Amino acid sequence: MEAHAGIRLGKKFWLDAGFFRTHTGAEGLLPKENITSSISVSTLYEPYYECGLRLNYKPTDNWDINLLVLNGYNMYEDNNTKKSLGFLATYAFNDNTNIGYDNYIGDDTPTPGDTVSHVRIFQNIYFNTQISNLKIQFGYDYFLQQNSNIIYNDKTVWAYTGVLSFKEQIKKKFAVYMRGEWFNDPEGIVAGIITDNNNYLTGYKLYGFTGGLEYKPTDNSYIRLEGRKLQMDKAQEIFYWNGEHRSYRYEMLMNLGVSF
């Protein structure tokens, strides 16, 4: 996921170049980094492949600031002559609580000669805290994109997503967790466009719930049993099961992990 090299520019500055893991979002990419084993739909469509330059500035022990110049949204190799910009600022209140804001600004129109701009402004805020045995995580995304209306193609449109997760450590080795998520992309700028049952072109509109049980035999291993439901808008029957198209999906997942 990452391969980069860097150089120290000063006591508080560091410059890296190469392939990076994402600077955006509340959830991590790997199950061991998350409360849940599955990632939310929000995280799935956030940019998590990045290539370019990253300047890190750490003014204090509490603050961490990053500026990025990137090839594009969720891509390693540039698909046009335009570069994108990214920003991340996090503040740690203490070892158990932190808050962050990040963004991405860029135009990934694939044809270099296309005169119509499709600048995307992606913004995310997140919050993590640990209160006794309870861990709480919240993230919210907001998208704006130029000239992307489904019908007229000349208006700035929006999308928003969010996730809220809880994890309670009930015993030394056992924990229960749950997550709620929502995803509203009416113009299909994030996840693409589909045709619903009313024969309308539209983007994804959904919410979901996840719950699970975690057992940690050791500090660096875990076993999780997880259930999840995703519910689309009633007219968006994108799932197929047992000979029927449906607007909802149930999942069961068992995940085992060891880290070194």
PDB file of C-alpha atoms in Angstrom:
ATOM      1  CA  MET A   1       0.000   0.000   0.000  1.00  0.00           C
ATOM      2  CA  GLU A   2       2.907   2.378   0.529  1.00  0.00           C
ATOM      3  CA  ALA A   3       6.456   2.811  -0.708  1.00  0.00           C
ATOM      4  CA  HIS A   4       8.056   6.187  -0.166  1.00  0.00           C
ATOM      5  CA  ALA A   5      11.267   7.912   0.829  1.00  0.00           C
ATOM      6  CA  GLY A   6      11.807  11.188   2.621  1.00  0.00           C
ATOM      7  CA  ILE A   7      14.202  13.815   3.821  1.00  0.00           C
ATOM      8  CA  ARG A   8      14.208  16.059   6.874  1.00  0.00           C
ATOM      9  CA  LEU A   9      13.946  19.716   5.882  1.00  0.00           C
ATOM     10  CA  GLY A  10      14.193  21.109   9.384  1.00  0.00           C
ATOM     11  CA  LYS A  11      13.557  20.338  13.002  1.00  0.00           C
ATOM     12  CA  LYS A  12       9.786  20.135  12.494  1.00  0.00           C
ATOM     13  CA  PHE A  13       9.480  19.481   8.742  1.00  0.00           C
ATOM     14  CA  TRP A  14       9.717  16.243   6.759  1.00  0.00           C
ATOM     15  CA  LEU A  15       9.176  15.764   3.001  1.00  0.00           C
ATOM     16  CA  ASP A  16       8.188  12.365   1.536  1.00  0.00           C
ATOM     17  CA  ALA A  17       7.730  11.269  -2.085  1.00  0.00           C
ATOM     18  CA  GLY A  18       6.162   8.078  -3.419  1.00  0.00           C
ATOM     19  CA  PHE A  19       3.070   5.964  -2.769  1.00  0.00           C
ATOM     20  CA  PHE A  20       1.098   6.642   0.410  1.00  0.00           C
ATOM     21  CA  ARG A  21      -1.759   5.248   2.374  1.00  0.00           C
ATOM     22  CA  THR A  22      -4.720   7.594   2.548  1.00  0.00           C
ATOM     23  CA  HIS A  23      -4.651  10.806   4.553  1.00  0.00           C
ATOM     24  CA  THR A  24      -8.469  10.868   4.713  1.00  0.00           C
ATOM     25  CA  GLY A  25     -11.293   9.253   6.647  1.00  0.00           C
ATOM     26  CA  ALA A  26     -12.162   8.013  10.110  1.00  0.00           C
ATOM     27  CA  GLU A  27     -11.612   4.278   9.552  1.00  0.00           C
ATOM     28  CA  GLY A  28      -8.381   2.512   8.678  1.00  0.00           C
ATOM     29  CA  LEU A  29      -7.947   0.220   5.706  1.00  0.00           C
ATOM     30  CA  LEU A  30      -7.009  -2.973   7.567  1.00  0.00           C
ATOM     31  CA  PRO A  31      -9.326  -4.892   9.924  1.00  0.00           C
ATOM     32  CA  LYS A  32      -6.815  -4.763  12.798  1.00  0.00           C
ATOM     33  CA  GLU A  33      -6.925  -0.949  12.645  1.00  0.00           C
ATOM     34  CA  ASN A  34     -10.718  -0.748  12.857  1.00  0.00           C
ATOM     35  CA  ILE A  35     -13.443  -1.385  15.366  1.00  0.00           C
ATOM     36  CA  THR A  36     -15.197  -3.581  12.780  1.00  0.00           C
ATOM     37  CA  SER A  37     -13.727  -6.109  10.354  1.00  0.00           C
ATOM     38  CA  SER A  38     -15.619  -4.722   7.354  1.00  0.00           C
ATOM     39  CA  ILE A  39     -15.152  -1.141   6.216  1.00  0.00           C
ATOM     40  CA  SER A  40     -18.107   1.198   5.741  1.00  0.00           C
ATOM     41  CA  VAL A  41     -19.358   2.208   2.307  1.00  0.00           C
ATOM     42  CA  SER A  42     -18.012   5.681   3.125  1.00  0.00           C
ATOM     43  CA  THR A  43     -14.469   4.333   3.530  1.00  0.00           C
ATOM     44  CA  LEU A  44     -14.815   2.221   0.379  1.00  0.00           C
ATOM     45  CA  TYR A  45     -15.293   5.321  -1.767  1.00  0.00           C
ATOM     46  CA  GLU A  46     -12.866   7.642  -0.002  1.00  0.00           C
ATOM     47  CA  PRO A  47      -9.444   8.134  -1.647  1.00  0.00           C
ATOM     48  CA  TYR A  48      -7.057   5.542  -0.242  1.00  0.00           C
ATOM     49  CA  TYR A  49      -4.559   5.143  -3.081  1.00  0.00           C
ATOM     50  CA  GLU A  50      -2.256   8.167  -3.234  1.00  0.00           C
ATOM     51  CA  CYS A  51       0.915   9.085  -5.088  1.00  0.00           C
ATOM     52  CA  GLY A  52       2.878  12.315  -4.927  1.00  0.00           C
ATOM     53  CA  LEU A  53       4.577  14.548  -2.363  1.00  0.00           C
ATOM     54  CA  ARG A  54       3.747  14.934   1.318  1.00  0.00           C
ATOM     55  CA  LEU A  55       5.077  17.664   3.586  1.00  0.00           C
ATOM     56  CA  ASN A  56       4.693  16.954   7.302  1.00  0.00           C
ATOM     57  CA  TYR A  57       4.862  19.689   9.942  1.00  0.00           C
ATOM     58  CA  LYS A  58       4.649  18.933  13.660  1.00  0.00           C
ATOM     59  CA  PRO A  59       4.613  22.263  15.537  1.00  0.00           C
ATOM     60  CA  THR A  60       3.824  20.663  18.929  1.00  0.00           C
ATOM     61  CA  ASP A  61       3.319  17.206  20.421  1.00  0.00           C
ATOM     62  CA  ASN A  62      -0.448  17.702  20.048  1.00  0.00           C
ATOM     63  CA  TRP A  63      -0.616  18.971  16.467  1.00  0.00           C
ATOM     64  CA  ASP A  64       0.251  17.093  13.261  1.00  0.00           C
ATOM     65  CA  ILE A  65      -0.186  18.827   9.886  1.00  0.00           C
ATOM     66  CA  ASN A  66       0.291  17.442   6.358  1.00  0.00           C
ATOM     67  CA  LEU A  67       0.179  19.123   2.945  1.00  0.00           C
ATOM     68  CA  LEU A  68       0.048  16.907  -0.160  1.00  0.00           C
ATOM     69  CA  VAL A  69       0.412  17.242  -3.931  1.00  0.00           C
ATOM     70  CA  LEU A  70      -1.117  14.154  -5.561  1.00  0.00           C
ATOM     71  CA  ASN A  71      -1.673  12.590  -8.976  1.00  0.00           C
ATOM     72  CA  GLY A  72      -5.397  12.119  -8.392  1.00  0.00           C
ATOM     73  CA  TYR A  73      -8.289  10.691  -6.422  1.00  0.00           C
ATOM     74  CA  ASN A  74      -7.754   7.031  -5.602  1.00  0.00           C
ATOM     75  CA  MET A  75      -5.034   6.544  -8.214  1.00  0.00           C
ATOM     76  CA  TYR A  76      -1.287   6.049  -8.346  1.00  0.00           C
ATOM     77  CA  GLU A  77      -0.635   6.997 -11.971  1.00  0.00           C
ATOM     78  CA  ASP A  78      -1.853  10.389 -13.184  1.00  0.00           C
ATOM     79  CA  ASN A  79      -4.605  10.265 -15.821  1.00  0.00           C
ATOM     80  CA  ASN A  80      -4.252  13.909 -16.946  1.00  0.00           C
ATOM     81  CA  THR A  81      -1.917  16.886 -16.609  1.00  0.00           C
ATOM     82  CA  LYS A  82      -3.633  18.287 -13.519  1.00  0.00           C
ATOM     83  CA  LYS A  83      -2.344  17.788  -9.991  1.00  0.00           C
ATOM     84  CA  SER A  84      -4.499  17.572  -6.866  1.00  0.00           C
ATOM     85  CA  LEU A  85      -4.009  19.001  -3.401  1.00  0.00           C
ATOM     86  CA  GLY A  86      -4.621  17.457   0.001  1.00  0.00           C
ATOM     87  CA  PHE A  87      -4.538  18.644   3.602  1.00  0.00           C
ATOM     88  CA  LEU A  88      -4.678  16.892   6.975  1.00  0.00           C
ATOM     89  CA  ALA A  89      -4.596  18.382  10.459  1.00  0.00           C
ATOM     90  CA  THR A  90      -5.005  16.348  13.646  1.00  0.00           C
ATOM     91  CA  TYR A  91      -5.063  17.445  17.261  1.00  0.00           C
ATOM     92  CA  ALA A  92      -4.532  14.988  20.124  1.00  0.00           C
ATOM     93  CA  PHE A  93      -6.100  16.122  23.393  1.00  0.00           C
ATOM     94  CA  ASN A  94      -4.423  13.188  25.134  1.00  0.00           C
ATOM     95  CA  ASP A  95      -3.541   9.541  24.439  1.00  0.00           C
ATOM     96  CA  ASN A  96      -7.251   8.610  24.277  1.00  0.00           C
ATOM     97  CA  THR A  97      -8.891  11.463  22.352  1.00  0.00           C
ATOM     98  CA  ASN A  98      -8.141  13.111  19.019  1.00  0.00           C
ATOM     99  CA  ILE A  99      -9.924  15.105  16.344  1.00  0.00           C
ATOM    100  CA  GLY A 100      -9.007  15.699  12.712  1.00  0.00           C
ATOM    101  CA  TYR A 101      -9.917  17.481   9.492  1.00  0.00           C
ATOM    102  CA  ASP A 102      -8.756  16.495   6.010  1.00  0.00           C
ATOM    103  CA  ASN A 103      -9.592  17.405   2.429  1.00  0.00           C
ATOM    104  CA  TYR A 104      -8.849  16.732  -1.235  1.00  0.00           C
ATOM    105  CA  ILE A 105      -9.190  19.201  -4.124  1.00  0.00           C
ATOM    106  CA  GLY A 106      -8.662  18.122  -7.710  1.00  0.00           C
ATOM    107  CA  ASP A 107     -10.022  17.584 -11.210  1.00  0.00           C
ATOM    108  CA  ASP A 108      -9.649  14.001 -12.448  1.00  0.00           C
ATOM    109  CA  THR A 109     -11.371  14.515 -15.802  1.00  0.00           C
ATOM    110  CA  PRO A 110      -9.581  11.787 -17.791  1.00  0.00           C
ATOM    111  CA  THR A 111      -9.256  13.621 -21.124  1.00  0.00           C
ATOM    112  CA  PRO A 112      -6.551  16.316 -21.011  1.00  0.00           C
ATOM    113  CA  GLY A 113      -8.308  18.293 -23.749  1.00  0.00           C
ATOM    114  CA  ASP A 114     -11.700  18.354 -22.003  1.00  0.00           C
ATOM    115  CA  THR A 115     -12.629  22.004 -21.462  1.00  0.00           C
ATOM    116  CA  VAL A 116     -15.338  21.243 -18.890  1.00  0.00           C
ATOM    117  CA  SER A 117     -14.035  21.363 -15.336  1.00  0.00           C
ATOM    118  CA  HIS A 118     -15.060  18.684 -12.829  1.00  0.00           C
ATOM    119  CA  VAL A 119     -13.237  19.939  -9.771  1.00  0.00           C
ATOM    120  CA  ARG A 120     -14.037  17.817  -6.719  1.00  0.00           C
ATOM    121  CA  ILE A 121     -13.777  19.176  -3.200  1.00  0.00           C
ATOM    122  CA  PHE A 122     -13.830  16.386  -0.631  1.00  0.00           C
ATOM    123  CA  GLN A 123     -13.877  17.204   3.079  1.00  0.00           C
ATOM    124  CA  ASN A 124     -13.811  14.916   6.106  1.00  0.00           C
ATOM    125  CA  ILE A 125     -13.907  15.391   9.847  1.00  0.00           C
ATOM    126  CA  TYR A 126     -13.368  12.630  12.388  1.00  0.00           C
ATOM    127  CA  PHE A 127     -13.284  12.136  16.136  1.00  0.00           C
ATOM    128  CA  ASN A 128     -11.946   9.284  18.286  1.00  0.00           C
ATOM    129  CA  THR A 129     -12.134   8.882  22.038  1.00  0.00           C
ATOM    130  CA  GLN A 130     -11.771   6.204  24.700  1.00  0.00           C
ATOM    131  CA  ILE A 131     -13.867   6.589  27.875  1.00  0.00           C
ATOM    132  CA  SER A 132     -13.023   3.842  30.358  1.00  0.00           C
ATOM    133  CA  ASN A 133     -13.888   0.609  28.459  1.00  0.00           C
ATOM    134  CA  LEU A 134     -15.901   2.380  25.724  1.00  0.00           C
ATOM    135  CA  LYS A 135     -14.324   3.435  22.423  1.00  0.00           C
ATOM    136  CA  ILE A 136     -16.212   5.875  20.160  1.00  0.00           C
ATOM    137  CA  GLN A 137     -15.413   6.777  16.550  1.00  0.00           C
ATOM    138  CA  PHE A 138     -17.204   9.272  14.309  1.00  0.00           C
ATOM    139  CA  GLY A 139     -16.548  10.391  10.730  1.00  0.00           C
ATOM    140  CA  TYR A 140     -18.392  12.611   8.264  1.00  0.00           C
ATOM    141  CA  ASP A 141     -17.653  13.283   4.563  1.00  0.00           C
ATOM    142  CA  TYR A 142     -18.970  16.050   2.325  1.00  0.00           C
ATOM    143  CA  PHE A 143     -18.374  16.206  -1.445  1.00  0.00           C
ATOM    144  CA  LEU A 144     -18.853  19.000  -3.987  1.00  0.00           C
ATOM    145  CA  GLN A 145     -18.185  18.511  -7.703  1.00  0.00           C
ATOM    146  CA  GLN A 146     -18.522  20.933 -10.607  1.00  0.00           C
ATOM    147  CA  ASN A 147     -20.600  20.299 -13.738  1.00  0.00           C
ATOM    148  CA  SER A 148     -21.836  16.899 -12.590  1.00  0.00           C
ATOM    149  CA  ASN A 149     -25.625  17.066 -12.516  1.00  0.00           C
ATOM    150  CA  ILE A 150     -27.047  13.881 -14.072  1.00  0.00           C
ATOM    151  CA  ILE A 151     -29.504  15.698 -16.355  1.00  0.00           C
ATOM    152  CA  TYR A 152     -27.927  19.055 -17.171  1.00  0.00           C
ATOM    153  CA  ASN A 153     -24.206  18.388 -16.552  1.00  0.00           C
ATOM    154  CA  ASP A 154     -23.635  22.067 -15.763  1.00  0.00           C
ATOM    155  CA  LYS A 155     -24.313  22.348 -12.044  1.00  0.00           C
ATOM    156  CA  THR A 156     -22.239  21.833  -8.905  1.00  0.00           C
ATOM    157  CA  VAL A 157     -23.658  18.874  -6.983  1.00  0.00           C
ATOM    158  CA  TRP A 158     -23.065  17.357  -3.555  1.00  0.00           C
ATOM    159  CA  ALA A 159     -22.903  14.077  -1.659  1.00  0.00           C
ATOM    160  CA  TYR A 160     -22.435  13.224   2.010  1.00  0.00           C
ATOM    161  CA  THR A 161     -21.583  10.126   4.009  1.00  0.00           C
ATOM    162  CA  GLY A 162     -21.007   9.258   7.638  1.00  0.00           C
ATOM    163  CA  VAL A 163     -20.087   6.570  10.134  1.00  0.00           C
ATOM    164  CA  LEU A 164     -20.515   6.194  13.905  1.00  0.00           C
ATOM    165  CA  SER A 165     -18.984   3.234  15.778  1.00  0.00           C
ATOM    166  CA  PHE A 166     -18.862   2.005  19.382  1.00  0.00           C
ATOM    167  CA  LYS A 167     -16.778  -0.706  21.042  1.00  0.00           C
ATOM    168  CA  GLU A 168     -17.238  -1.855  24.640  1.00  0.00           C
ATOM    169  CA  GLN A 169     -14.571  -3.990  26.330  1.00  0.00           C
ATOM    170  CA  ILE A 170     -16.741  -6.245  28.480  1.00  0.00           C
ATOM    171  CA  LYS A 171     -13.919  -8.534  29.640  1.00  0.00           C
ATOM    172  CA  LYS A 172     -10.153  -8.505  29.321  1.00  0.00           C
ATOM    173  CA  LYS A 173     -10.290 -10.548  26.120  1.00  0.00           C
ATOM    174  CA  PHE A 174     -13.878  -9.963  24.969  1.00  0.00           C
ATOM    175  CA  ALA A 175     -15.502  -6.914  23.382  1.00  0.00           C
ATOM    176  CA  VAL A 176     -18.767  -6.110  21.607  1.00  0.00           C
ATOM    177  CA  TYR A 177     -19.086  -3.458  18.925  1.00  0.00           C
ATOM    178  CA  MET A 178     -21.568  -1.810  16.600  1.00  0.00           C
ATOM    179  CA  ARG A 179     -21.534   0.659  13.735  1.00  0.00           C
ATOM    180  CA  GLY A 180     -24.105   2.787  11.962  1.00  0.00           C
ATOM    181  CA  GLU A 181     -23.417   4.215   8.507  1.00  0.00           C
ATOM    182  CA  TRP A 182     -25.171   6.320   5.901  1.00  0.00           C
ATOM    183  CA  PHE A 183     -24.347   7.219   2.308  1.00  0.00           C
ATOM    184  CA  ASN A 184     -26.202   9.752   0.153  1.00  0.00           C
ATOM    185  CA  ASP A 185     -24.845  10.334  -3.365  1.00  0.00           C
ATOM    186  CA  PRO A 186     -27.913  11.428  -5.391  1.00  0.00           C
ATOM    187  CA  GLU A 187     -25.962  12.482  -8.507  1.00  0.00           C
ATOM    188  CA  GLY A 188     -23.589   9.495  -8.526  1.00  0.00           C
ATOM    189  CA  ILE A 189     -20.367  11.522  -8.293  1.00  0.00           C
ATOM    190  CA  VAL A 190     -18.777   9.157  -5.761  1.00  0.00           C
ATOM    191  CA  ALA A 191     -20.043   5.627  -6.479  1.00  0.00           C
ATOM    192  CA  GLY A 192     -21.408   6.004 -10.007  1.00  0.00           C
ATOM    193  CA  ILE A 193     -24.863   6.124 -11.584  1.00  0.00           C
ATOM    194  CA  ILE A 194     -27.487   3.365 -11.700  1.00  0.00           C
ATOM    195  CA  THR A 195     -31.032   3.078 -13.076  1.00  0.00           C
ATOM    196  CA  ASP A 196     -33.569   2.432 -10.308  1.00  0.00           C
ATOM    197  CA  ASN A 197     -36.901   0.587 -10.476  1.00  0.00           C
ATOM    198  CA  ASN A 198     -38.674   3.799 -11.509  1.00  0.00           C
ATOM    199  CA  ASN A 199     -36.333   4.028 -14.519  1.00  0.00           C
ATOM    200  CA  TYR A 200     -34.593   7.102 -13.078  1.00  0.00           C
ATOM    201  CA  LEU A 201     -30.858   7.670 -13.234  1.00  0.00           C
ATOM    202  CA  THR A 202     -29.559   8.114  -9.703  1.00  0.00           C
ATOM    203  CA  GLY A 203     -26.663   7.541  -7.327  1.00  0.00           C
ATOM    204  CA  TYR A 204     -26.544   5.359  -4.220  1.00  0.00           C
ATOM    205  CA  LYS A 205     -28.685   6.201  -1.208  1.00  0.00           C
ATOM    206  CA  LEU A 206     -28.277   3.806   1.699  1.00  0.00           C
ATOM    207  CA  TYR A 207     -27.822   3.206   5.393  1.00  0.00           C
ATOM    208  CA  GLY A 208     -26.418   0.240   7.272  1.00  0.00           C
ATOM    209  CA  PHE A 209     -25.895  -1.356  10.668  1.00  0.00           C
ATOM    210  CA  THR A 210     -23.085  -3.645  11.821  1.00  0.00           C
ATOM    211  CA  GLY A 211     -22.632  -5.544  15.081  1.00  0.00           C
ATOM    212  CA  GLY A 212     -20.097  -8.036  16.301  1.00  0.00           C
ATOM    213  CA  LEU A 213     -18.160  -9.843  19.003  1.00  0.00           C
ATOM    214  CA  GLU A 214     -14.362  -9.782  19.336  1.00  0.00           C
ATOM    215  CA  TYR A 215     -12.094 -12.210  21.191  1.00  0.00           C
ATOM    216  CA  LYS A 216      -8.368 -11.438  21.585  1.00  0.00           C
ATOM    217  CA  PRO A 217      -6.360 -14.529  22.608  1.00  0.00           C
ATOM    218  CA  THR A 218      -3.218 -12.347  22.709  1.00  0.00           C
ATOM    219  CA  ASP A 219      -2.453  -8.638  22.375  1.00  0.00           C
ATOM    220  CA  ASN A 220      -1.505  -9.039  18.707  1.00  0.00           C
ATOM    221  CA  SER A 221      -4.309 -11.387  17.547  1.00  0.00           C
ATOM    222  CA  TYR A 222      -8.083 -11.377  17.330  1.00  0.00           C
ATOM    223  CA  ILE A 223     -11.128 -13.359  16.232  1.00  0.00           C
ATOM    224  CA  ARG A 224     -14.293 -11.518  15.229  1.00  0.00           C
ATOM    225  CA  LEU A 225     -17.806 -12.676  14.369  1.00  0.00           C
ATOM    226  CA  GLU A 226     -19.761  -9.936  12.634  1.00  0.00           C
ATOM    227  CA  GLY A 227     -23.206  -9.331  11.141  1.00  0.00           C
ATOM    228  CA  ARG A 228     -24.220  -6.483   8.858  1.00  0.00           C
ATOM    229  CA  LYS A 229     -27.238  -5.123   6.998  1.00  0.00           C
ATOM    230  CA  LEU A 230     -27.120  -2.627   4.130  1.00  0.00           C
ATOM    231  CA  GLN A 231     -30.399  -0.996   3.087  1.00  0.00           C
ATOM    232  CA  MET A 232     -30.617   0.910  -0.185  1.00  0.00           C
ATOM    233  CA  ASP A 233     -33.365   3.281  -1.211  1.00  0.00           C
ATOM    234  CA  LYS A 234     -36.459   1.122  -1.844  1.00  0.00           C
ATOM    235  CA  ALA A 235     -36.281   1.705  -5.597  1.00  0.00           C
ATOM    236  CA  GLN A 236     -32.601   0.693  -5.800  1.00  0.00           C
ATOM    237  CA  GLU A 237     -32.747  -3.105  -5.937  1.00  0.00           C
ATOM    238  CA  ILE A 238     -29.057  -3.657  -6.710  1.00  0.00           C
ATOM    239  CA  PHE A 239     -28.649  -6.933  -4.768  1.00  0.00           C
ATOM    240  CA  TYR A 240     -29.566 -10.331  -6.209  1.00  0.00           C
ATOM    241  CA  TRP A 241     -30.280 -13.321  -3.964  1.00  0.00           C
ATOM    242  CA  ASN A 242     -32.266 -16.509  -4.331  1.00  0.00           C
ATOM    243  CA  GLY A 243     -33.681 -15.508  -7.699  1.00  0.00           C
ATOM    244  CA  GLU A 244     -34.835 -12.042  -6.604  1.00  0.00           C
ATOM    245  CA  HIS A 245     -33.566  -8.495  -6.863  1.00  0.00           C
ATOM    246  CA  ARG A 246     -33.601  -6.740  -3.494  1.00  0.00           C
ATOM    247  CA  SER A 247     -32.817  -3.343  -2.008  1.00  0.00           C
ATOM    248  CA  TYR A 248     -31.138  -4.834   1.075  1.00  0.00           C
ATOM    249  CA  ARG A 249     -28.282  -7.163   1.865  1.00  0.00           C
ATOM    250  CA  TYR A 250     -27.362  -9.251   4.935  1.00  0.00           C
ATOM    251  CA  GLU A 251     -23.785 -10.315   5.593  1.00  0.00           C
ATOM    252  CA  MET A 252     -22.070 -12.605   8.088  1.00  0.00           C
ATOM    253  CA  LEU A 253     -18.311 -12.417   8.475  1.00  0.00           C
ATOM    254  CA  MET A 254     -15.745 -14.283  10.545  1.00  0.00           C
ATOM    255  CA  ASN A 255     -12.325 -12.677  10.618  1.00  0.00           C
ATOM    256  CA  LEU A 256      -9.082 -13.883  12.198  1.00  0.00           C
ATOM    257  CA  GLY A 257      -5.956 -11.773  12.345  1.00  0.00           C
ATOM    258  CA  VAL A 258      -2.399 -11.782  13.697  1.00  0.00           C
ATOM    259  CA  SER A 259      -0.031  -8.812  13.442  1.00  0.00           C
ATOM    260  CA  PHE A 260       3.730  -8.657  13.981  1.00  0.00           C
TER     261      PHE A 260
END
